[in-house]
mmCIF file of C-alpha atoms in Angstrom:
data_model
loop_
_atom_site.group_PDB
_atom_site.id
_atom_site.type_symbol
_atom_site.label_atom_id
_atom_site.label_comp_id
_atom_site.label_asym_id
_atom_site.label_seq_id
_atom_site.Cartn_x
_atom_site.Cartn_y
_atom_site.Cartn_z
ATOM 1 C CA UNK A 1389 22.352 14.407 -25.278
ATOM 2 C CA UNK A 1390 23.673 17.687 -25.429
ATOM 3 C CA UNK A 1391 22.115 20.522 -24.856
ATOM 4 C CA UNK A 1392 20.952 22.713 -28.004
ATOM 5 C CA UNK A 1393 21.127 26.507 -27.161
ATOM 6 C CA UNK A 1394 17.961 28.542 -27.333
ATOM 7 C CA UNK A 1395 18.023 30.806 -30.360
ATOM 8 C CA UNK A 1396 18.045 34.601 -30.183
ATOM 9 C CA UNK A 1397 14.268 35.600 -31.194
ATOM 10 C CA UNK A 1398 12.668 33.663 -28.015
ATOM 11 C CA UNK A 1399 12.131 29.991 -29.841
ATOM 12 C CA UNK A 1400 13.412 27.027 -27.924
ATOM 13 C CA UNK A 1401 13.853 23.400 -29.938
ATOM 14 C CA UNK A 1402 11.155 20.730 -28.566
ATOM 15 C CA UNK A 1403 12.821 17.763 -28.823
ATOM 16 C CA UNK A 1404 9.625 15.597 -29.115
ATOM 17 C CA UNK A 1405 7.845 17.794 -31.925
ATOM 18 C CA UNK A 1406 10.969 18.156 -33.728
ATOM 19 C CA UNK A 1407 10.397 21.553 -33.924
ATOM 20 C CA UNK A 1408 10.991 25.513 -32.510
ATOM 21 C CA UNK A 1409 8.702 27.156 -30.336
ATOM 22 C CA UNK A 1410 8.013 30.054 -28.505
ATOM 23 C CA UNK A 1411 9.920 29.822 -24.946
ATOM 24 C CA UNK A 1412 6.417 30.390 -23.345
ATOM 25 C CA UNK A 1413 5.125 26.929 -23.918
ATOM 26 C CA UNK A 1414 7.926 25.706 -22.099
ATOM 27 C CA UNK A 1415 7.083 24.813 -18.360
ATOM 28 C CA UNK A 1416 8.964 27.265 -15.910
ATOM 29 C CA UNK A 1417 11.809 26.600 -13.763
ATOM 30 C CA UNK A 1418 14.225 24.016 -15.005
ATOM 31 C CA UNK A 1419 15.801 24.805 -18.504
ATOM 32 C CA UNK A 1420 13.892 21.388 -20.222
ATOM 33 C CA UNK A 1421 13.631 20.574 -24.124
ATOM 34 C CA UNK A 1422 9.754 19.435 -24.216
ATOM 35 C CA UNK A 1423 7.151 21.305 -24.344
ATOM 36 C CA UNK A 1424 4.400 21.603 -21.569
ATOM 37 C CA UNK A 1425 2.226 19.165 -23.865
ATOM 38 C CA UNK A 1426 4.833 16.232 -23.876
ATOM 39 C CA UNK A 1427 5.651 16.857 -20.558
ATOM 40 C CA UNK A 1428 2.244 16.990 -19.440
ATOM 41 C CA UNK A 1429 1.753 13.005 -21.966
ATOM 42 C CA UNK A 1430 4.789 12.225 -19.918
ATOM 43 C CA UNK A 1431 3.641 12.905 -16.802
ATOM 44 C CA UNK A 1432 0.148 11.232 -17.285
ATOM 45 C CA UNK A 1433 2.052 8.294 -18.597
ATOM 46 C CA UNK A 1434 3.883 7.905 -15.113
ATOM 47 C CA UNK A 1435 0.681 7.804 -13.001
ATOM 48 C CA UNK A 1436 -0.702 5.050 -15.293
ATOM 49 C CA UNK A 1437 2.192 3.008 -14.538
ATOM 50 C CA UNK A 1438 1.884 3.549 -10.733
ATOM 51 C CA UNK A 1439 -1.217 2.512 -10.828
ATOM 52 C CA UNK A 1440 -4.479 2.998 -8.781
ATOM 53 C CA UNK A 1441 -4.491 0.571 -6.000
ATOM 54 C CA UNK A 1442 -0.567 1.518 -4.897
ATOM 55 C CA UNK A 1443 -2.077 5.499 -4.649
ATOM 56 C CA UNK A 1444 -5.149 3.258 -2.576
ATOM 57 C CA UNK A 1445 -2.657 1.243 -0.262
ATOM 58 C CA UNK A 1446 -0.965 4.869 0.497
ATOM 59 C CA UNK A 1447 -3.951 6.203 1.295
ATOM 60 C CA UNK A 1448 -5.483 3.297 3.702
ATOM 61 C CA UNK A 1449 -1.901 3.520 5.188
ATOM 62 C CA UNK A 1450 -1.919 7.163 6.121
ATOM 63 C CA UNK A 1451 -4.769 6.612 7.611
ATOM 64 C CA UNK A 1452 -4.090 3.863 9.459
ATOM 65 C CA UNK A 1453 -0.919 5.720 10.922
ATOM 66 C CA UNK A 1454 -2.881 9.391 11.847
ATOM 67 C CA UNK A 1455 -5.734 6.626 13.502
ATOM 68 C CA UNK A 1456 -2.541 5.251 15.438
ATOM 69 C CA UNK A 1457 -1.440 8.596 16.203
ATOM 70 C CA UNK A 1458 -4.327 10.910 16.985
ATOM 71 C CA UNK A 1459 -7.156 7.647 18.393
ATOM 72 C CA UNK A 1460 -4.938 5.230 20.125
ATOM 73 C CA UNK A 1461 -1.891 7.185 21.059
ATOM 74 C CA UNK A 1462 1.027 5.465 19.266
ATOM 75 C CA UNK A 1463 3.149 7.109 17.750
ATOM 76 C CA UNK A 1464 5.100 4.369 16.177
ATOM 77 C CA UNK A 1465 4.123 1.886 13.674
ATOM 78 C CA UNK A 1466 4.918 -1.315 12.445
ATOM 79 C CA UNK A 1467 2.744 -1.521 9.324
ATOM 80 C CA UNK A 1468 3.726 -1.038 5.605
ATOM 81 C CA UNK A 1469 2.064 -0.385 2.597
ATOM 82 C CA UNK A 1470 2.818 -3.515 1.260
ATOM 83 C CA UNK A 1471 1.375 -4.885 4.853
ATOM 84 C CA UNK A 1472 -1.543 -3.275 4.096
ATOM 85 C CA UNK A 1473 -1.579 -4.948 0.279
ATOM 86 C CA UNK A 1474 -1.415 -8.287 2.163
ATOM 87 C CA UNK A 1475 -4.517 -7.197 4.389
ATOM 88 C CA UNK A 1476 -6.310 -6.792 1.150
ATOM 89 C CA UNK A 1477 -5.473 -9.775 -0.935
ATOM 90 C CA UNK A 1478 -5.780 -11.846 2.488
ATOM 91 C CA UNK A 1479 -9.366 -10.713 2.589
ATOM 92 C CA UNK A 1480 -9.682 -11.021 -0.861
ATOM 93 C CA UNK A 1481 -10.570 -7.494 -1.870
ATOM 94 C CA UNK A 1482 -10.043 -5.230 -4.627
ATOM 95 C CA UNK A 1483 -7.804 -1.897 -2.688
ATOM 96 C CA UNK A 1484 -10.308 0.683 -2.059
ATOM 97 C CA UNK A 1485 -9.985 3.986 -0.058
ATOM 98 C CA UNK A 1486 -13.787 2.726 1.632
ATOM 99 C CA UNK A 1487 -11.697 0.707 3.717
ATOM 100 C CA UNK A 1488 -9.330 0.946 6.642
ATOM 101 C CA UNK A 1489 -6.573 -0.669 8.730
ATOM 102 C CA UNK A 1490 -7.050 -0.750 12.242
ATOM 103 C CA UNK A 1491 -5.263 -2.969 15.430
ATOM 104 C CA UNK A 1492 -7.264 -5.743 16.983
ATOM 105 C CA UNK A 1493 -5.816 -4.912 19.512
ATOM 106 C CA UNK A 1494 -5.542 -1.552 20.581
ATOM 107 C CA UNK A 1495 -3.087 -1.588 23.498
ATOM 108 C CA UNK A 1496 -0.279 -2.805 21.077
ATOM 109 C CA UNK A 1497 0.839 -0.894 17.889
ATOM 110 C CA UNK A 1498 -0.187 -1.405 14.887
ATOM 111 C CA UNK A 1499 1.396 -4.130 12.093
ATOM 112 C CA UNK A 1500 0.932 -6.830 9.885
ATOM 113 C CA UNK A 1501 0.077 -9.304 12.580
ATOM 114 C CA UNK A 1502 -2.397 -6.673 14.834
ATOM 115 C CA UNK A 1503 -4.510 -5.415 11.848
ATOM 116 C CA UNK A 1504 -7.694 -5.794 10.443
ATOM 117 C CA UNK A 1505 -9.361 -4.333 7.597
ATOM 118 C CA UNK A 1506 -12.947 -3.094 8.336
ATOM 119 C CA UNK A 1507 -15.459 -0.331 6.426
ATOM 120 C CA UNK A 1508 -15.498 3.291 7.064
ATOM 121 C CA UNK A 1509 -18.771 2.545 8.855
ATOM 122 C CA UNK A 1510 -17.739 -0.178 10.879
ATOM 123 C CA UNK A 1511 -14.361 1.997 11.706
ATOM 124 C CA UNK A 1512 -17.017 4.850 12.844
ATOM 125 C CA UNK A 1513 -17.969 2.448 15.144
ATOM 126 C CA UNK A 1514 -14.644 1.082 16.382
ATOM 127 C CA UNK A 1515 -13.259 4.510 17.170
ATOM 128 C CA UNK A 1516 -16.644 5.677 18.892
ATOM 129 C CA UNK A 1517 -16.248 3.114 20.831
ATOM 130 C CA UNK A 1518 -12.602 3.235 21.651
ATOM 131 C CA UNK A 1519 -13.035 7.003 22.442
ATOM 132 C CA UNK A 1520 -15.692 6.673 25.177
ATOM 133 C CA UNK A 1521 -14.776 3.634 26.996
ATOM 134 C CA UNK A 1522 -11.173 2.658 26.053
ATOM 135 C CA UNK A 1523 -11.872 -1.163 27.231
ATOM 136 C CA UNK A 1524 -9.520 -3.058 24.880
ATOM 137 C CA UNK A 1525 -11.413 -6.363 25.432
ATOM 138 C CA UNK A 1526 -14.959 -4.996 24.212
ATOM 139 C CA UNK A 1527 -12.915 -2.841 21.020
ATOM 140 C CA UNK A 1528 -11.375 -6.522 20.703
ATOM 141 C CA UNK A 1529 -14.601 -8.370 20.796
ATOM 142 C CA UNK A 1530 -16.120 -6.000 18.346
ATOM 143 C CA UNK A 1531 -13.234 -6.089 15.449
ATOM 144 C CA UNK A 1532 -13.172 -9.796 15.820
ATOM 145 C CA UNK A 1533 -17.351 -9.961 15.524
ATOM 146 C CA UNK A 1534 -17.232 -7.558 12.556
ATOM 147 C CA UNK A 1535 -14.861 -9.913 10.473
ATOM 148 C CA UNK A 1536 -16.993 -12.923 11.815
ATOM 149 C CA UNK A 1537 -14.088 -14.745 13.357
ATOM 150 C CA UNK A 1538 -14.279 -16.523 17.426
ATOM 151 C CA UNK A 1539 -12.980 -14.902 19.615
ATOM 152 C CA UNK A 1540 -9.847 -16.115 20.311
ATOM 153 C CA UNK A 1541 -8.176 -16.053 24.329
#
């Protein structure tokens, strides 16, 4: 669409109301042709459609990556939010931010296959226990006795 020139007295055309207004119900910045309430409808419209749980995955993700980086000193890894989706459905829980990813094992980095998804309590836990002792075997023995699993050798 072309763009319609703002008039002369301070009125811009809002394209949604079908209408002139004053140029100060226009958002700042970029010259746009909707007012700050359609733009704010639109805006709200676009979160909708992303969606809770993907703004949850993101979340349990960024965690999961600053807990690879700052508590077991990785600094790459291998998981993605839609690994972390697959943690969740595998597990057969609704995506919540009272959860977290963290590696089985600790001495390898992080992804699909070396995660686990455990409670911010148990993860309190995990990460006390990874930060006082650093024995991979015990961490290991606890994840797997958390999610009720045998330990596997």
């Amino acid at each position: 669409m072309a763009p319609i020139p703002d008039s002369p007295c301070g009125l811009r055309f809002c394209r949604d109301c079908n209408e002139f207004k004053p140029i100060g119900e226009f958002p700042k910045g970029k010259r746009r042709y909707q007012c700050r309430k359609h733009v704010e409808e639109r805006c709200k419209q676009w979160r909708r459609r992303a969606g809770v749980s993907k703004n949850v995955l993101a979340k349990v993700w960024h965690a999961a990556y600053m807990d690879a980086r700052a508590v077991f000193q990785r600094k790459v890894t291998k998981l993605s939010q839609a690994d972390v989706a697959k943690l969740f459905a595998e597990d057969g829980i609704e995506p919540a931010v009272s959860f977290r990813a963290l590696p089985v094992d600790p001495s390898a980095v992080i992804s699909a296959d070396n995660a686990i998804l455990v409670s911010m309590d148990e993860r309190r836990r995990l990460v006390r226990e990874w930060a006082t002792n650093e024995d991979a075997e015990r961490y290991r023995e606890m994840v797997l006795q958390l999610q009720g699993r045998d330990l596997v050798r």
